[in-house]
Amino acid sequence: MKSLFVIFIACILSGPLSSFAQAQGKISGRITLVDGQPYGSASVSLLEVNKITLTDDKGNYSFDNIPAGNYTVRIQVLGAAQQDLKVTLTEGQHAKLDYQLTKENVQALQEVIIGGNNTNKFRRKESVYIARLPIKNLENPQVYASIPKELIQEQMATDLGSIAKNVAGAGIPMIANQGRVTFRSRGFDTEPNARNGVAGAAFAMIDPVNLERMEVIKGPSATLFGNSISSSYGGLYNRVTKKPYNGFGGEVGYTGGSWNFNRLTFDINSPINESKTALFRLNGATSFEKSFQDLGFTNSVTLAPSFSYQITDRLSLLLDIEFGQAKGTSVVRFNPFVSTVISSRKSIADMGFPYNKTFLSNDLPYTTQLLNIFAQANYKISESWTSQTIVSRARSSINGYITALAGRTDSTIRPNVITGYTQFIATNIQQNFIGDFKVAGLRNRLVVGLDFYNNYNDFDRVQVSTTAGTVASPDINFLKSYTGRISKFKVDSLASRGGALRKETNRDNTYSIYFSDVINLTDRLNIMLSLRGNRFKYGGVYDVVTGITAGGLGVGGIQAGPYNQNSLSQKLGAVYEIAKDRVSLFGNYMNGFFNKSGQTADGTALKPEHANQLEFGVKADLFDHKLAGTVSYYDIQVENSTYNDPSGNGYQIQDGTQLSKGVEIDLTANPIAGLNIVAGFAYNNSKLTQAAPLLTGRRPGLSGPPRSYNFWVSYRFPEGELKGLGAGFGGNIASWQYHTNTSVTQIIIPSYAMFDATVFYDQPRYRIGLKVDNLTSEKTWSVRLTPQAPARFLGSVALKF
């Protein structure tokens, strides 16, 4: 009875008391860039109630259950002035407060997630990584290309080689025996070993499941990115990974196709706290595929979690991890016989090398493991200055069998096999201070940075060579029971009896300081002044067997002890916008360098090899972003390269020079709604102007085709009953190229024309696609003479949520 009385009294009081309770309201809004595109992941605070949140991928933010009153909404964007906006919330009402960033703050320092813009959807030029500063593409004197996830998705690209088809001059990717991929850029090898703007070395297969886009920076880039393995004289491939966003969503997909290809992917994103300041995203993939050749397979799994946390309105943290593990057999790698006496010129297509045969066994696999960790903390010191701290650690390991086929004569080959364990670990620590301020009325955007890079390598392996056999079937007389194939039994037997043992560790440290300043002399004219000071300390090679530390084997076998080298690298550029925000003229003078160990015959220590590039051209972004592109001419001069002393004394001569010059065109267009075009052209003229006698005056082997073209055209119905239905067609065409080019022997890779096509149906809740790669089954080879697959059919389905 007493409890009933209490309930009765409570019910009577609840009515009058509720009339005194103040109804809660809501404050929300939308933040956009200067061109109206939404700005995701901006920090928004409500000061009076100490609440903080982030905008979602449409630029929206919201504060719910707020009492009536006067409030201050603070918008914090790294690299832009703080904005405090006043708003009054009346009882039980909804107050909206939108904000658009000014022209000077088009881009922030953290990764911006842009959605909702269908105009020229393959144009994603703005980047926080290219210049390490918030400058637009039209303000940047350097040339770069960007392949966004929208294009990757439409082309159903499942590997980095397929993605790089959209890069002018990239060529057919060279796949190393560990799944490692290398491209051509301006006549030089270039690997995708930068990740989110810092070194992310990967001596293993890299799955693109967590790629937001691939950025391809052209030309020597050591001034801002150092001389680590992330860059070359031809440029830099930067993998930009997917970041968490404010909202729940994701998708699960399956792709199947020729040669038992099976691939499962997923992408899941979610806030993990009520205020949506802590965000989590997980990408993953597993793939299996047999080779189109008689034997061979690849099996892989990748997990890529990413976590971001807006700790305060000034401090944010990003943690990004990728883990990958793969097991597979080596691709065919053929090193033809090169005569130094008898003159010959031949094409790989005429040499009779079997196109569909591997000479391997599936019991000779390798396993690789990849672990990359990236952490970044951004702190807004003031309206003009931001601190950015980055720690990156990359580990790759290879265990098992790595094979190559070496030509012994024009008609015989000898298989070489490496078996054992190899490990590569790279650690990169950076501290950047980024400012946006005025001096004497001139706007300066400045980055000052400190960089520490440590490289550690560990080798425990042995190389063995089998006996030579005919091209049609090596070792046929020795291995009758194995039908002429290289077997695990034979390799293990040879390794147990000895071989070229490599059991060592080596390491090096690089200490750098750099700055880069973009000065606006007028609102249309800016100059870039950049400089890096580099201190390289090589620790030598520790031989595990002998316990002796030496310098390691260099060219010609000469050993040099631990050494130090200092280098300076400059980057100068100028941009003039002849039509503001639409057309700009640019020029640059940039440097790259690589350290060299050892000495010449007279005892002179080797100096760092370096290259300087002079480039100029035009960039355009016209018709409300419907046409964007770059046309440029470059001239790269390499000096201080080394080659073997012709006297045969085992030393090197360091007076080598090389020239690489050419023209590149990169275009994206959206002429009418639903129609998108990507096109590129690259012409490269490379020559060894001073080198070994057999090479001087000749185009280097493995430098790629002198001329290449790429294009992709797609149409998607933008509205009506067929909305989301589309088709795409593209191709890669290249002139013939040299594998080997000496005054005595030339080995040619023939020209090729490869075409792909796709149809797809993309809806808000699902996506279906069909794709054919290499429609005509064109026979061609990479620069390592690896045969490329004939027509491959793929089908995919993805469910979105």
PDB file of C-alpha atoms in Angstrom, residues 218-315:
ATOM      1  CA  LYS A 218      57.126  13.158 -61.001  1.00  0.00           C
ATOM      2  CA  GLY A 219      60.857  13.915 -61.016  1.00  0.00           C
ATOM      3  CA  PRO A 220      63.626  13.877 -58.361  1.00  0.00           C
ATOM      4  CA  SER A 221      61.956  14.551 -54.997  1.00  0.00           C
ATOM      5  CA  ALA A 222      64.722  14.141 -52.428  1.00  0.00           C
ATOM      6  CA  THR A 223      64.354  17.684 -51.035  1.00  0.00           C
ATOM      7  CA  LEU A 224      61.058  16.910 -49.305  1.00  0.00           C
ATOM      8  CA  PHE A 225      61.096  13.099 -49.265  1.00  0.00           C
ATOM      9  CA  GLY A 226      64.762  12.249 -48.777  1.00  0.00           C
ATOM     10  CA  ASN A 227      66.871   9.712 -50.638  1.00  0.00           C
ATOM     11  CA  SER A 228      65.398   6.664 -48.936  1.00  0.00           C
ATOM     12  CA  ILE A 229      63.958   3.824 -50.964  1.00  0.00           C
ATOM     13  CA  SER A 230      60.702   5.747 -51.273  1.00  0.00           C
ATOM     14  CA  SER A 231      61.925   7.906 -54.164  1.00  0.00           C
ATOM     15  CA  SER A 232      63.939   7.734 -57.403  1.00  0.00           C
ATOM     16  CA  TYR A 233      65.103  10.219 -60.023  1.00  0.00           C
ATOM     17  CA  GLY A 234      61.940   9.402 -61.938  1.00  0.00           C
ATOM     18  CA  GLY A 235      59.608  10.208 -59.092  1.00  0.00           C
ATOM     19  CA  LEU A 236      57.727   8.856 -56.139  1.00  0.00           C
ATOM     20  CA  TYR A 237      54.661   6.631 -55.722  1.00  0.00           C
ATOM     21  CA  ASN A 238      52.733   7.602 -52.578  1.00  0.00           C
ATOM     22  CA  ARG A 239      50.002   5.276 -51.281  1.00  0.00           C
ATOM     23  CA  VAL A 240      47.309   7.316 -49.524  1.00  0.00           C
ATOM     24  CA  THR A 241      45.320   5.042 -47.253  1.00  0.00           C
ATOM     25  CA  LYS A 242      41.633   5.217 -46.342  1.00  0.00           C
ATOM     26  CA  LYS A 243      40.944   7.187 -43.166  1.00  0.00           C
ATOM     27  CA  PRO A 244      38.032   6.846 -40.699  1.00  0.00           C
ATOM     28  CA  TYR A 245      35.091   9.189 -41.173  1.00  0.00           C
ATOM     29  CA  ASN A 246      32.226  10.377 -38.974  1.00  0.00           C
ATOM     30  CA  GLY A 247      29.462   7.912 -39.752  1.00  0.00           C
ATOM     31  CA  PHE A 248      28.603   4.221 -39.880  1.00  0.00           C
ATOM     32  CA  GLY A 249      29.005   2.453 -43.197  1.00  0.00           C
ATOM     33  CA  GLY A 250      30.962   0.080 -45.348  1.00  0.00           C
ATOM     34  CA  GLU A 251      30.704  -2.729 -47.836  1.00  0.00           C
ATOM     35  CA  VAL A 252      31.514  -6.395 -48.417  1.00  0.00           C
ATOM     36  CA  GLY A 253      32.587  -7.539 -51.872  1.00  0.00           C
ATOM     37  CA  TYR A 254      33.507 -10.660 -53.830  1.00  0.00           C
ATOM     38  CA  THR A 255      35.388 -10.939 -57.130  1.00  0.00           C
ATOM     39  CA  GLY A 256      35.921 -14.130 -59.076  1.00  0.00           C
ATOM     40  CA  GLY A 257      37.437 -14.888 -62.442  1.00  0.00           C
ATOM     41  CA  SER A 258      39.845 -16.722 -64.694  1.00  0.00           C
ATOM     42  CA  TRP A 259      42.490 -19.121 -63.348  1.00  0.00           C
ATOM     43  CA  ASN A 260      40.516 -19.762 -60.185  1.00  0.00           C
ATOM     44  CA  PHE A 261      40.743 -16.156 -59.038  1.00  0.00           C
ATOM     45  CA  ASN A 262      38.794 -15.623 -55.805  1.00  0.00           C
ATOM     46  CA  ARG A 263      38.875 -12.412 -53.792  1.00  0.00           C
ATOM     47  CA  LEU A 264      36.860 -11.328 -50.740  1.00  0.00           C
ATOM     48  CA  THR A 265      37.052  -7.733 -49.431  1.00  0.00           C
ATOM     49  CA  PHE A 266      35.406  -5.695 -46.696  1.00  0.00           C
ATOM     50  CA  ASP A 267      35.415  -2.087 -45.491  1.00  0.00           C
ATOM     51  CA  ILE A 268      33.724  -1.223 -42.173  1.00  0.00           C
ATOM     52  CA  ASN A 269      33.659   2.249 -40.577  1.00  0.00           C
ATOM     53  CA  SER A 270      32.079   3.431 -37.338  1.00  0.00           C
ATOM     54  CA  PRO A 271      32.362   6.091 -34.626  1.00  0.00           C
ATOM     55  CA  ILE A 272      33.238   4.487 -31.303  1.00  0.00           C
ATOM     56  CA  ASN A 273      32.137   7.187 -28.853  1.00  0.00           C
ATOM     57  CA  GLU A 274      28.998   9.270 -28.410  1.00  0.00           C
ATOM     58  CA  SER A 275      30.545  12.551 -29.476  1.00  0.00           C
ATOM     59  CA  LYS A 276      31.921  10.891 -32.639  1.00  0.00           C
ATOM     60  CA  THR A 277      35.433  12.199 -32.031  1.00  0.00           C
ATOM     61  CA  ALA A 278      36.903   8.681 -31.932  1.00  0.00           C
ATOM     62  CA  LEU A 279      36.539   6.849 -35.238  1.00  0.00           C
ATOM     63  CA  PHE A 280      37.528   3.373 -36.408  1.00  0.00           C
ATOM     64  CA  ARG A 281      37.810   1.825 -39.864  1.00  0.00           C
ATOM     65  CA  LEU A 282      38.817  -1.689 -40.879  1.00  0.00           C
ATOM     66  CA  ASN A 283      39.665  -2.804 -44.406  1.00  0.00           C
ATOM     67  CA  GLY A 284      40.585  -6.355 -45.310  1.00  0.00           C
ATOM     68  CA  ALA A 285      41.023  -8.721 -48.230  1.00  0.00           C
ATOM     69  CA  THR A 286      41.956 -12.277 -49.034  1.00  0.00           C
ATOM     70  CA  SER A 287      42.800 -13.490 -52.542  1.00  0.00           C
ATOM     71  CA  PHE A 288      43.772 -16.692 -54.299  1.00  0.00           C
ATOM     72  CA  GLU A 289      44.819 -17.090 -57.917  1.00  0.00           C
ATOM     73  CA  LYS A 290      46.545 -19.689 -60.045  1.00  0.00           C
ATOM     74  CA  SER A 291      48.965 -18.589 -62.745  1.00  0.00           C
ATOM     75  CA  PHE A 292      47.800 -18.567 -66.373  1.00  0.00           C
ATOM     76  CA  GLN A 293      50.950 -20.630 -66.990  1.00  0.00           C
ATOM     77  CA  ASP A 294      51.254 -24.344 -66.415  1.00  0.00           C
ATOM     78  CA  LEU A 295      52.157 -23.956 -62.721  1.00  0.00           C
ATOM     79  CA  GLY A 296      52.235 -21.222 -60.108  1.00  0.00           C
ATOM     80  CA  PHE A 297      49.879 -19.649 -57.569  1.00  0.00           C
ATOM     81  CA  THR A 298      49.474 -16.749 -55.132  1.00  0.00           C
ATOM     82  CA  ASN A 299      47.484 -16.720 -51.896  1.00  0.00           C
ATOM     83  CA  SER A 300      47.275 -13.626 -49.665  1.00  0.00           C
ATOM     84  CA  VAL A 301      45.456 -12.009 -46.753  1.00  0.00           C
ATOM     85  CA  THR A 302      45.517  -8.337 -45.673  1.00  0.00           C
ATOM     86  CA  LEU A 303      44.100  -6.471 -42.673  1.00  0.00           C
ATOM     87  CA  ALA A 304      44.287  -2.674 -42.436  1.00  0.00           C
ATOM     88  CA  PRO A 305      42.780  -1.043 -39.331  1.00  0.00           C
ATOM     89  CA  SER A 306      42.769   2.745 -38.898  1.00  0.00           C
ATOM     90  CA  PHE A 307      41.883   4.795 -35.808  1.00  0.00           C
ATOM     91  CA  SER A 308      41.523   8.569 -35.431  1.00  0.00           C
ATOM     92  CA  TYR A 309      40.813  10.583 -32.303  1.00  0.00           C
ATOM     93  CA  GLN A 310      40.103  14.301 -31.959  1.00  0.00           C
ATOM     94  CA  ILE A 311      41.494  14.544 -28.426  1.00  0.00           C
ATOM     95  CA  THR A 312      40.827  18.278 -28.069  1.00  0.00           C
ATOM     96  CA  ASP A 313      39.765  20.962 -30.518  1.00  0.00           C
ATOM     97  CA  ARG A 314      43.497  21.548 -31.199  1.00  0.00           C
ATOM     98  CA  LEU A 315      44.984  18.048 -30.962  1.00  0.00           C
TER      99      LEU A 315
END
